Structures are given as C-alpha cells and as structure tokens.
PDB file of C-alpha atoms in Angstrom:
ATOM      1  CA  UNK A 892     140.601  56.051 -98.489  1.00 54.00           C
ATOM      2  CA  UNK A 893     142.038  54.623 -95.508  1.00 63.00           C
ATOM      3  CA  UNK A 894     139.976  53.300 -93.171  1.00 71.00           C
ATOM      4  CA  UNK A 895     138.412  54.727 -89.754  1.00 74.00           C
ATOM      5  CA  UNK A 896     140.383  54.187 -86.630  1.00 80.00           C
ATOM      6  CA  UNK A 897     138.137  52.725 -83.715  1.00 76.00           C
ATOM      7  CA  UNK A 898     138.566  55.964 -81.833  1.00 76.00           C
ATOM      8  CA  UNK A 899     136.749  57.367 -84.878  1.00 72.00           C
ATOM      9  CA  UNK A 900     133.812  54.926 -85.118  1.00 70.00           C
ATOM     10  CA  UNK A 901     133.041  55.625 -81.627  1.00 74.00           C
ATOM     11  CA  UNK A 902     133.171  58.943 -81.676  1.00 77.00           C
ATOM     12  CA  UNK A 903     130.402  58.472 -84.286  1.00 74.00           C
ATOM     13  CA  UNK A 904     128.313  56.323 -82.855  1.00 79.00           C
ATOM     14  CA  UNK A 905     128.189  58.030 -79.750  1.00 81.00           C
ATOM     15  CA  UNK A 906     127.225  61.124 -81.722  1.00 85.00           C
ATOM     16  CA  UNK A 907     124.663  58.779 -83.280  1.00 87.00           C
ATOM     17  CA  UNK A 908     123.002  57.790 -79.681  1.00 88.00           C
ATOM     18  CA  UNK A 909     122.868  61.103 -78.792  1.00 89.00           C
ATOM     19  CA  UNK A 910     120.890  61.953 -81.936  1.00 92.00           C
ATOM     20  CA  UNK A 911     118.569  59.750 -81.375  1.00 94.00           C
ATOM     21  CA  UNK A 912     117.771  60.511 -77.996  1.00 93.00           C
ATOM     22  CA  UNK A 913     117.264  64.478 -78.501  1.00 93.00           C
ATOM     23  CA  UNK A 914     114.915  63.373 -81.569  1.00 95.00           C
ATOM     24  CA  UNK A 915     112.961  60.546 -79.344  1.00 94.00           C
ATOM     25  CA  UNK A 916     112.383  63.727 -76.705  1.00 93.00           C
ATOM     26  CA  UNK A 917     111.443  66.104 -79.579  1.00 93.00           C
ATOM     27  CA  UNK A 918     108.941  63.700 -81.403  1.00 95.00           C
ATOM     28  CA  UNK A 919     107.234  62.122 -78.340  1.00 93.00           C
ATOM     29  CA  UNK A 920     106.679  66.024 -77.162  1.00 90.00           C
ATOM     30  CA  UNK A 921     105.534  66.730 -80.428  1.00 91.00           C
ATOM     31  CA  UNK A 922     103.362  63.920 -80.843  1.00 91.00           C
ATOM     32  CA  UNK A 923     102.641  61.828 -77.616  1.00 89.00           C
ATOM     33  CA  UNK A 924     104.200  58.089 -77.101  1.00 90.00           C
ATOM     34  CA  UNK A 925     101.676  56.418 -79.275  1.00 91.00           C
ATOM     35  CA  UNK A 926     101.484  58.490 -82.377  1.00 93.00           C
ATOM     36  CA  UNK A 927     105.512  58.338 -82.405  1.00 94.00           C
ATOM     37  CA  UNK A 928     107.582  55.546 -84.412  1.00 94.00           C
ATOM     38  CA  UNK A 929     110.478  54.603 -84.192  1.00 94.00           C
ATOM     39  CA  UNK A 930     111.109  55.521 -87.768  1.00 94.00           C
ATOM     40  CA  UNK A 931     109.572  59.120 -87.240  1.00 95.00           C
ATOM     41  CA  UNK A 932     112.684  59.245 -84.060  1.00 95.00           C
ATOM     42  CA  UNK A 933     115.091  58.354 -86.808  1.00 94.00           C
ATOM     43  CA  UNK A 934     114.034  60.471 -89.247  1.00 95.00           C
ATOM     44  CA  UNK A 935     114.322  63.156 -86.937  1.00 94.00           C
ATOM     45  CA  UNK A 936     117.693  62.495 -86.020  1.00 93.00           C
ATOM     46  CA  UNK A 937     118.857  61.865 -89.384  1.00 91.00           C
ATOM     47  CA  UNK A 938     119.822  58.241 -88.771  1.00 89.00           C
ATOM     48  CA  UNK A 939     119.074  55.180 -90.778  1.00 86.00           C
ATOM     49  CA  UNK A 940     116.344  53.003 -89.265  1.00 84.00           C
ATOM     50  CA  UNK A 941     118.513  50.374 -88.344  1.00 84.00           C
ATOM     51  CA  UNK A 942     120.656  51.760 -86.186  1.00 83.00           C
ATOM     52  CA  UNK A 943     117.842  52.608 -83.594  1.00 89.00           C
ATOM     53  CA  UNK A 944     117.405  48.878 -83.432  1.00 87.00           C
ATOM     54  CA  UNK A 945     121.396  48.634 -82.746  1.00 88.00           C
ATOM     55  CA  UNK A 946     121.231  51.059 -79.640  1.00 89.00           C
ATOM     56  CA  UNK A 947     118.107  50.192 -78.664  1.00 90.00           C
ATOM     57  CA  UNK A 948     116.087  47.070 -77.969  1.00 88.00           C
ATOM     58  CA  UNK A 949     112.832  48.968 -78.315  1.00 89.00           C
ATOM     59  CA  UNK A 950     110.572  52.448 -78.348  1.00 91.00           C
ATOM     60  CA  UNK A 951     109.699  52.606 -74.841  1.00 88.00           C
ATOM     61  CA  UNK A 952     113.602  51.775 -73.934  1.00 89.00           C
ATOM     62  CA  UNK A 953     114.691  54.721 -76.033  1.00 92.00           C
ATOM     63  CA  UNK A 954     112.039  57.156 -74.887  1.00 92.00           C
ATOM     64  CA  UNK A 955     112.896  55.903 -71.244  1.00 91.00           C
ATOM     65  CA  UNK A 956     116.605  56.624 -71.746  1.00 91.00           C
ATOM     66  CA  UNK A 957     115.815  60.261 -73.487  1.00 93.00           C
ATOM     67  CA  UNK A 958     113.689  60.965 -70.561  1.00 93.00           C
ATOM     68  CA  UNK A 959     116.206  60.425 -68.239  1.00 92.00           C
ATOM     69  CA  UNK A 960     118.615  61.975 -70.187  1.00 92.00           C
ATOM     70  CA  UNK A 961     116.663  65.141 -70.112  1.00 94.00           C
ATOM     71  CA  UNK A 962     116.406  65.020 -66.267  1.00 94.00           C
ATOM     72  CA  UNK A 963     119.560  63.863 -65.093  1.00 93.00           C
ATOM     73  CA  UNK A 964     121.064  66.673 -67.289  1.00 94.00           C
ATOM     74  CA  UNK A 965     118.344  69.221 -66.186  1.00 95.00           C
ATOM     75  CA  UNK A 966     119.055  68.359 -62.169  1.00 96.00           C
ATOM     76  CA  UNK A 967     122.566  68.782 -63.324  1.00 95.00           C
ATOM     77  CA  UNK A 968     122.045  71.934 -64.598  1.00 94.00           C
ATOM     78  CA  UNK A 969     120.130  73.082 -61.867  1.00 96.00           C
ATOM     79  CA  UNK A 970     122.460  71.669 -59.214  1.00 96.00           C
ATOM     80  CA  UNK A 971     125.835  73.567 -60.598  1.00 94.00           C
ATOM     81  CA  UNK A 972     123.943  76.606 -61.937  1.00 92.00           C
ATOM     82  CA  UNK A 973     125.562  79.936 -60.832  1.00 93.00           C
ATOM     83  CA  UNK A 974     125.341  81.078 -57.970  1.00 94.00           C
ATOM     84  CA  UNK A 975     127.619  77.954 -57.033  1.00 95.00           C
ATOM     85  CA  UNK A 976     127.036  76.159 -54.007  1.00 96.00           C
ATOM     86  CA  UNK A 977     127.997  73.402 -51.484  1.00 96.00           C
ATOM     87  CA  UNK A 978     124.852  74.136 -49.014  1.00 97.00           C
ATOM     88  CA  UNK A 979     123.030  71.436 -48.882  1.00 97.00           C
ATOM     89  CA  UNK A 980     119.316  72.866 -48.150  1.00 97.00           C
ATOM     90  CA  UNK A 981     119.466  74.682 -51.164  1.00 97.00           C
ATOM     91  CA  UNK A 982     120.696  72.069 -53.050  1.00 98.00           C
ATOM     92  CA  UNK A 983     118.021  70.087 -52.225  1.00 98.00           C
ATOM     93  CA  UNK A 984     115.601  73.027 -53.095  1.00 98.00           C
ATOM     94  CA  UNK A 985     117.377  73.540 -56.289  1.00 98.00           C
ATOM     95  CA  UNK A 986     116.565  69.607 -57.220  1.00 98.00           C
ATOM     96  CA  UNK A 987     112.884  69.708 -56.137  1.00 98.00           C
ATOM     97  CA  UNK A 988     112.023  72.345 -58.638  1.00 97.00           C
ATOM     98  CA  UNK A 989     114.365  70.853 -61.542  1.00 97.00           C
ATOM     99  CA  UNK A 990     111.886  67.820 -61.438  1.00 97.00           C
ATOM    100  CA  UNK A 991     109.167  69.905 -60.523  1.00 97.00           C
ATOM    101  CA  UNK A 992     109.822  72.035 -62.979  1.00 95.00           C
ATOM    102  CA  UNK A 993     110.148  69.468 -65.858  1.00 95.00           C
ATOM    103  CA  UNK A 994     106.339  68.119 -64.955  1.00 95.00           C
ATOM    104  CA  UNK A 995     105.046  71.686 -65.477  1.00 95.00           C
ATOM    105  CA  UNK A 996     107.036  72.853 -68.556  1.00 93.00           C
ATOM    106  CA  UNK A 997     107.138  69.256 -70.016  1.00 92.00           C
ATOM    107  CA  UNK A 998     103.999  67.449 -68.999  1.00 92.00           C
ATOM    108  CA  UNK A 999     103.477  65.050 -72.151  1.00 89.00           C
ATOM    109  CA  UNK A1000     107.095  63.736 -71.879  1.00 91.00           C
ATOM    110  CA  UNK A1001     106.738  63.295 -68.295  1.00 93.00           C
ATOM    111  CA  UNK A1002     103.296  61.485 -68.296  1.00 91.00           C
ATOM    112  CA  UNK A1003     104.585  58.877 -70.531  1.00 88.00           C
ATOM    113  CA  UNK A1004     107.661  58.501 -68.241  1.00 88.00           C
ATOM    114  CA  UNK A1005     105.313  57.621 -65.489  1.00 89.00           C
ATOM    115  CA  UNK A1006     103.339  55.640 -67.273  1.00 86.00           C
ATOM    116  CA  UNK A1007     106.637  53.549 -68.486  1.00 82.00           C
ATOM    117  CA  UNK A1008     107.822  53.159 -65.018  1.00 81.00           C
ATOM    118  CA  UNK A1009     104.424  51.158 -64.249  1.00 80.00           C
ATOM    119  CA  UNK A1010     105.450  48.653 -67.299  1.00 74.00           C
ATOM    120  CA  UNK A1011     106.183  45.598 -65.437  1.00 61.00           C
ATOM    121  CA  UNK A1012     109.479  46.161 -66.702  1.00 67.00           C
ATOM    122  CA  UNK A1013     109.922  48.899 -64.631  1.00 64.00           C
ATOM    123  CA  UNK A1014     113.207  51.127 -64.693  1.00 68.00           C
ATOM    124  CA  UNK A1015     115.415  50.662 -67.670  1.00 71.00           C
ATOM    125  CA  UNK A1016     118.928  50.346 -66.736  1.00 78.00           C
ATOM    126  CA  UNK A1017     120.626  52.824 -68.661  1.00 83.00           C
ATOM    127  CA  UNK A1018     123.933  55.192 -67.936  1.00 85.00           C
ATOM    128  CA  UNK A1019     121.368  58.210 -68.175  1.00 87.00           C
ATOM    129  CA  UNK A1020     118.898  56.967 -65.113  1.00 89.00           C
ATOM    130  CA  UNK A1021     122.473  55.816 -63.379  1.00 92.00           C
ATOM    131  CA  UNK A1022     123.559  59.208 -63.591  1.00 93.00           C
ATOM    132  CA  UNK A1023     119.519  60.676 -62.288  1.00 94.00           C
ATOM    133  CA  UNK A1024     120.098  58.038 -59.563  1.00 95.00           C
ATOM    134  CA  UNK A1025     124.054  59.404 -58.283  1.00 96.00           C
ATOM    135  CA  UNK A1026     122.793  63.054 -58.572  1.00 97.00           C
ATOM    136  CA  UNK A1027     119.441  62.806 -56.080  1.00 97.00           C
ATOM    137  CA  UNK A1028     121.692  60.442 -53.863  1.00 97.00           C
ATOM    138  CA  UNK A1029     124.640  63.025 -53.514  1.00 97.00           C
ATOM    139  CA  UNK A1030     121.547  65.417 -53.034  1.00 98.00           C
ATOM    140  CA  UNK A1031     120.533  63.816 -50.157  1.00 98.00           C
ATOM    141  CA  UNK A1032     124.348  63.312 -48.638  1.00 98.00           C
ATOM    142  CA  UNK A1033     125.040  67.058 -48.951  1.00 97.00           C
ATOM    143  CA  UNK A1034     120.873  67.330 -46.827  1.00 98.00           C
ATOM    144  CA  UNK A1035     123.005  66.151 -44.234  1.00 97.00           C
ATOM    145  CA  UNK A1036     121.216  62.291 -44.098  1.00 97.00           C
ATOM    146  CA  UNK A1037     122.223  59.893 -41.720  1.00 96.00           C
ATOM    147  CA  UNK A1038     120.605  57.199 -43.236  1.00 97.00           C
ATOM    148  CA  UNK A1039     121.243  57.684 -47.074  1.00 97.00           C
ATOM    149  CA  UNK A1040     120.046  54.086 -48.232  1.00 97.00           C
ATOM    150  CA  UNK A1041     116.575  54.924 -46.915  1.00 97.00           C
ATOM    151  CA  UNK A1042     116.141  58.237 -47.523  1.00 98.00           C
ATOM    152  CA  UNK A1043     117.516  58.545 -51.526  1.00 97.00           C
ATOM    153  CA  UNK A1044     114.845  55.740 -52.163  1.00 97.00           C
ATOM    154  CA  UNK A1045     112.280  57.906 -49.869  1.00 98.00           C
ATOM    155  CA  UNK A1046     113.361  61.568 -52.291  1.00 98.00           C
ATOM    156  CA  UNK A1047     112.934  59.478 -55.054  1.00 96.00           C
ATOM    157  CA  UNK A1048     109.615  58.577 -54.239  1.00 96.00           C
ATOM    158  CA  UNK A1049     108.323  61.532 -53.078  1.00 98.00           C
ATOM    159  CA  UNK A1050     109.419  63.072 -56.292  1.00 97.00           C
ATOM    160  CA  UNK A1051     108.039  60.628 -58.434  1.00 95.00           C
ATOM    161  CA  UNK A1052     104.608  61.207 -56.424  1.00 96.00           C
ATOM    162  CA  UNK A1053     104.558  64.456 -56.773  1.00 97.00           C
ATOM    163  CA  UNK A1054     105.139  64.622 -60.428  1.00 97.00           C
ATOM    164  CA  UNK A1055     102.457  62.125 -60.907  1.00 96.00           C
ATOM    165  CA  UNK A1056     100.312  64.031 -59.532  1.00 97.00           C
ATOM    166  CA  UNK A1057     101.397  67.283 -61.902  1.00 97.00           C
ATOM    167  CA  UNK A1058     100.413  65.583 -65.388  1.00 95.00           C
ATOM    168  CA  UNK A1059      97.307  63.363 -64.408  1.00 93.00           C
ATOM    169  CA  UNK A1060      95.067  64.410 -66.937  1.00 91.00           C
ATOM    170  CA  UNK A1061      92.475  66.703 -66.420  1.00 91.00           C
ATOM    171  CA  UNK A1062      93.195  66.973 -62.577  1.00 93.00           C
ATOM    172  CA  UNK A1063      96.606  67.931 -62.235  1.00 94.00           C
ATOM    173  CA  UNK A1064      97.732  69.636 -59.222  1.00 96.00           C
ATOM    174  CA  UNK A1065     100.155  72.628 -59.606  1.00 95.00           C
ATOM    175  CA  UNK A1066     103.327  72.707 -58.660  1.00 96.00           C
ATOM    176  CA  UNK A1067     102.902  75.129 -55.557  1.00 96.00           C
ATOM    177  CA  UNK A1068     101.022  72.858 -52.972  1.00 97.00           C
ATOM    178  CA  UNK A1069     103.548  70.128 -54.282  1.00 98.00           C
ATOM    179  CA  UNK A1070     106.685  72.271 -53.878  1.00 98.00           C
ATOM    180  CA  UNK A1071     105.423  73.639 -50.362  1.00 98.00           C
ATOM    181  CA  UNK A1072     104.377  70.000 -48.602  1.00 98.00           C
ATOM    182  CA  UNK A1073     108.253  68.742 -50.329  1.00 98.00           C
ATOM    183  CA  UNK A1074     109.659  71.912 -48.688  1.00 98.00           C
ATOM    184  CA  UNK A1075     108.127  71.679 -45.543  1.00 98.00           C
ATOM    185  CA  UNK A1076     109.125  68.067 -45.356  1.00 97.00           C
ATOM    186  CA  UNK A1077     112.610  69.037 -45.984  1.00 98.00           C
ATOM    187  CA  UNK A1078     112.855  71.811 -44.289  1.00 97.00           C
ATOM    188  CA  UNK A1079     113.584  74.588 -46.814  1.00 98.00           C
ATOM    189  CA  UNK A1080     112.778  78.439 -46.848  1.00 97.00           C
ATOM    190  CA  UNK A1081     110.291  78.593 -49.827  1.00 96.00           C
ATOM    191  CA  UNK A1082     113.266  81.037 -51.304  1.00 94.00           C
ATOM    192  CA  UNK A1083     115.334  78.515 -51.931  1.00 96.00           C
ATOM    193  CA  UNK A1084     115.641  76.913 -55.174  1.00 96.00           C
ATOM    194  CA  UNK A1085     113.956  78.526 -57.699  1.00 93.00           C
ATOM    195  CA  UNK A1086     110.686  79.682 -56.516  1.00 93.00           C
ATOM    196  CA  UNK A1087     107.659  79.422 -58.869  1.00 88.00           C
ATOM    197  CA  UNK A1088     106.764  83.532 -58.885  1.00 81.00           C
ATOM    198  CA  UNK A1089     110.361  83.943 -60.299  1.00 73.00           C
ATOM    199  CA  UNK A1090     110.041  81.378 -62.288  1.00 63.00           C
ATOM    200  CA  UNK A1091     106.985  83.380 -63.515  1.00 61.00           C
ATOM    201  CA  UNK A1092     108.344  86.648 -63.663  1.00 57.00           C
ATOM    202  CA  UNK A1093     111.556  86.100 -65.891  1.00 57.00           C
ATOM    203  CA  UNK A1094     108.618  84.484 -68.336  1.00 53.00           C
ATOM    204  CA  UNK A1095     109.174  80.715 -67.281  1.00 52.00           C
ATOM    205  CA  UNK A1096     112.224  78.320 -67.427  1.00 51.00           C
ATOM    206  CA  UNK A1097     111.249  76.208 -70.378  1.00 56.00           C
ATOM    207  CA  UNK A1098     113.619  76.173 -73.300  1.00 59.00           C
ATOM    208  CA  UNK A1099     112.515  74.470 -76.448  1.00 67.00           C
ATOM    209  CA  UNK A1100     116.128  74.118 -77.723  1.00 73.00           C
ATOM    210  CA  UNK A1101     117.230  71.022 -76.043  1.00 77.00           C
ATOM    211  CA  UNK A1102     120.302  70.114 -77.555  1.00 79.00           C
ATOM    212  CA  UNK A1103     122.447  71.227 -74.857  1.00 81.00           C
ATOM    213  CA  UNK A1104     121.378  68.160 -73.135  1.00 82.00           C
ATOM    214  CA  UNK A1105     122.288  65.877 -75.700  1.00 83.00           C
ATOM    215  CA  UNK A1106     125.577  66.794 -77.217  1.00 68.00           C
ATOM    216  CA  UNK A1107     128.769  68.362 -75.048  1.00 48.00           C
ATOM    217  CA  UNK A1108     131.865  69.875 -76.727  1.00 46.00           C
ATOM    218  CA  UNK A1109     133.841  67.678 -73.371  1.00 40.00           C
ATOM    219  CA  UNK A1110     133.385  64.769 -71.755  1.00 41.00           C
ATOM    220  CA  UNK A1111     129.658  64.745 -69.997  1.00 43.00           C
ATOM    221  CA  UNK A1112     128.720  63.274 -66.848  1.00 40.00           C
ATOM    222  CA  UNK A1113     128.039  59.650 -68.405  1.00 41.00           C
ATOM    223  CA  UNK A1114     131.265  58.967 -69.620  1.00 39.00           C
ATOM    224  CA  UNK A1115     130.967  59.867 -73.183  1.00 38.00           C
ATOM    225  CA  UNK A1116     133.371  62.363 -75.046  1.00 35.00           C
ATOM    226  CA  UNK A1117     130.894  64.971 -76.254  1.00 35.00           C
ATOM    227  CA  UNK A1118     130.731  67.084 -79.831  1.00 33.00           C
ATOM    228  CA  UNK A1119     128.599  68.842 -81.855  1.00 33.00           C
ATOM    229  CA  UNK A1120     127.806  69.841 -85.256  1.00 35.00           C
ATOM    230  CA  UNK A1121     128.138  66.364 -86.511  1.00 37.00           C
ATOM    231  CA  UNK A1122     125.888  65.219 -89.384  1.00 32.00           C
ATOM    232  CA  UNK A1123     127.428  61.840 -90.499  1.00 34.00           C
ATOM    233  CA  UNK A1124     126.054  58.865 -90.212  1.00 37.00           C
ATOM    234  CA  UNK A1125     127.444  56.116 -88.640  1.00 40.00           C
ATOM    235  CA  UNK A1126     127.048  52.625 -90.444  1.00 37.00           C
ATOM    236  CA  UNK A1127     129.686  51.117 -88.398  1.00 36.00           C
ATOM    237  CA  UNK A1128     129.227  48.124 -85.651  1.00 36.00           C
TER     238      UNK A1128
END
C-alpha cells in the first residue's frame, strides 16, 4: 500500500480537529464543563485519546475554540442569511441576535465560555475567535464607524455584557430588555434582525444538529478545505 501523500494527511487531520470540536460542543452541552473529559470529547468524536492532546494543549482550550467555532460560524450564518444584504443597520441587528440568540438557545455552553474568558488566561488565540473577531469588526465598518479601533472593542463588550447577563444562574435576564437597550444604543428599528416574537412564532431558532458548523464540503472561512462523511482516523503527525 503506498503511502499517504501530505495533501492526504492533512486533509485528515483537519477532518480530525473538526471532530473534535463538534463533540467538545455536544458533550459540554450535554454534560456541563466539569462533568466532561477529555476522553468522553474523544470518544464522541471517534478519535483516539491522543490526538486531542496533539491539537490541543488542554480542555478548557478545546472547549474555548468549539465555542468560538460555534459563534463565529453562527454570526456567519446570520450575517449572509437570505435575504442578502450590504445595509449596515441591519447587519448589525442581524449580529446582536446571533449572539443573543446563542445565550438563550445555548445557555450551558455559553456560561462556561464566560466563565473561561475570566481564566487569567483570558482569550485563547485560535483561527476560530480570529475569525469571531474579523466578523463583529467588519460589522461595525459596514455601522458606518468612524472610529473602528474603539468601537469593535466597545460591540464586543457590550455583547459580552449582555450575554453574561443571559446565563447567570438563577437571575438571568431575557433577551428582550438586552436586545432593546443594544438596539437603542445602535440605533436599530426593533424589526431588524431577527426579532424575538418571530423567533417565537416559527417555534425558535435552535437546531440541535450542529454539524454544519463544523465540517464544509468547500473551503470555510478559517482557511481549512472542508468535507464530510469522513470516519477515519488520523494517526498521522
């Protein structure tokens, strides 16, 4: 058997990654941050323990990556979704309920997220919160800012506030005050976007099948040539 060309082995162990992140969103959903292992993620996905080691330095680095995964891909989504547009108040509508929208349909995923980005570590550096970070910047370019370095880090913020505030235990807010004080401060009709009574109406926005997020049949918006259906392992380095 002759052996695999290096376009192959990447091809596999970028399938690989992308296993392992869809399974580290499943699990910690499933099960909350604490009750998950790293060897319950790699069952899920399939994948021999040692290769979540070989993407990832640890747990909360692979849950962090997921996570952002999840919501860079969701924004996307949202951003691009038909009806197309370039106008840039409903743009930003459009990315206020994505995240929004991803505290109330996803609240155990996104509490943990918050409660990594407090780690003194902070923010890890991965191509999937690189890709969160471009999309909320271009957000704020097509707003119409003036000032972009101050107000992406400002949207950011705000949004990170706000969501916090969603999955506090116990005394979470809902996402209609939220969405109205973001709207006001942006000045957006409350139509825009997607507006929480539709939202209600066509029976929510949550999908449980999230594997659209994590494997592409083309190239997705971090670089990576995307495929699915693949159940091989890859053993390669």
């Amino acid at each position: 058997m002759s052996p695999r060309s290096p376009a192959v082995n990447e091809e596999l162990r970028r399938r690989s990654r992308e296993r392992l992140l869809q399974a580290a969103v499943e699990v910690v959903a499933e099960r909350g941050y604490e009750a998950t292992t790293l060897a319950d993620i790699a069952d899920r996905a399939g994948s021999a323990r040692g290769l979540v080691s070989y993407y990832f330095p640890g747990k909360r680095q692979l849950v962090q990556s997921a996570v952002h995964r999840l919501m860079h891909r969701t924004l996307e989504e949202a951003l691009e979704g038909e009806p197309h547009t370039d106008d840039g108040r409903e743009r930003m509508a459009r990315a206020i309920d994505a995240i929004l929208g991803l505290a109330r349909d996803r609240p155990v995923l996104m509490r943990q997220h918050m409660a990594g980005l407090l780690d003194s570590e902070g923010f890890v550096q991965c191509p999937e919160q690189q890709r969160l970070a471009e999309l909320l910047r271009d957000t704020v370019v097509r707003h119409g800012s003036c000032e972009v370095d101050t107000d992406y880090p400002m949207l950011r913020a705000l949004l990170m506030g706000a969501v916090y505030a969603m999955v506090l235990p116990n005394v979470g807010m809902p996402v209609r005050p939220l969405r109205a004080e973001l709207f006001k401060r942006y000045q957006l009709d409350w139509r825009h976007g997607a507006p929480p009574e539709a939202a209600a109406a066509s029976g929510g926005a949550c999908r449980d099948d999230l594997s659209r997020f994590f494997a592409t049949g083309a190239t997705d918006q971090t670089g990576a040539t995307g495929a699915t259906g693949d159940t091989a392992g890859d053993q390669s380095k």
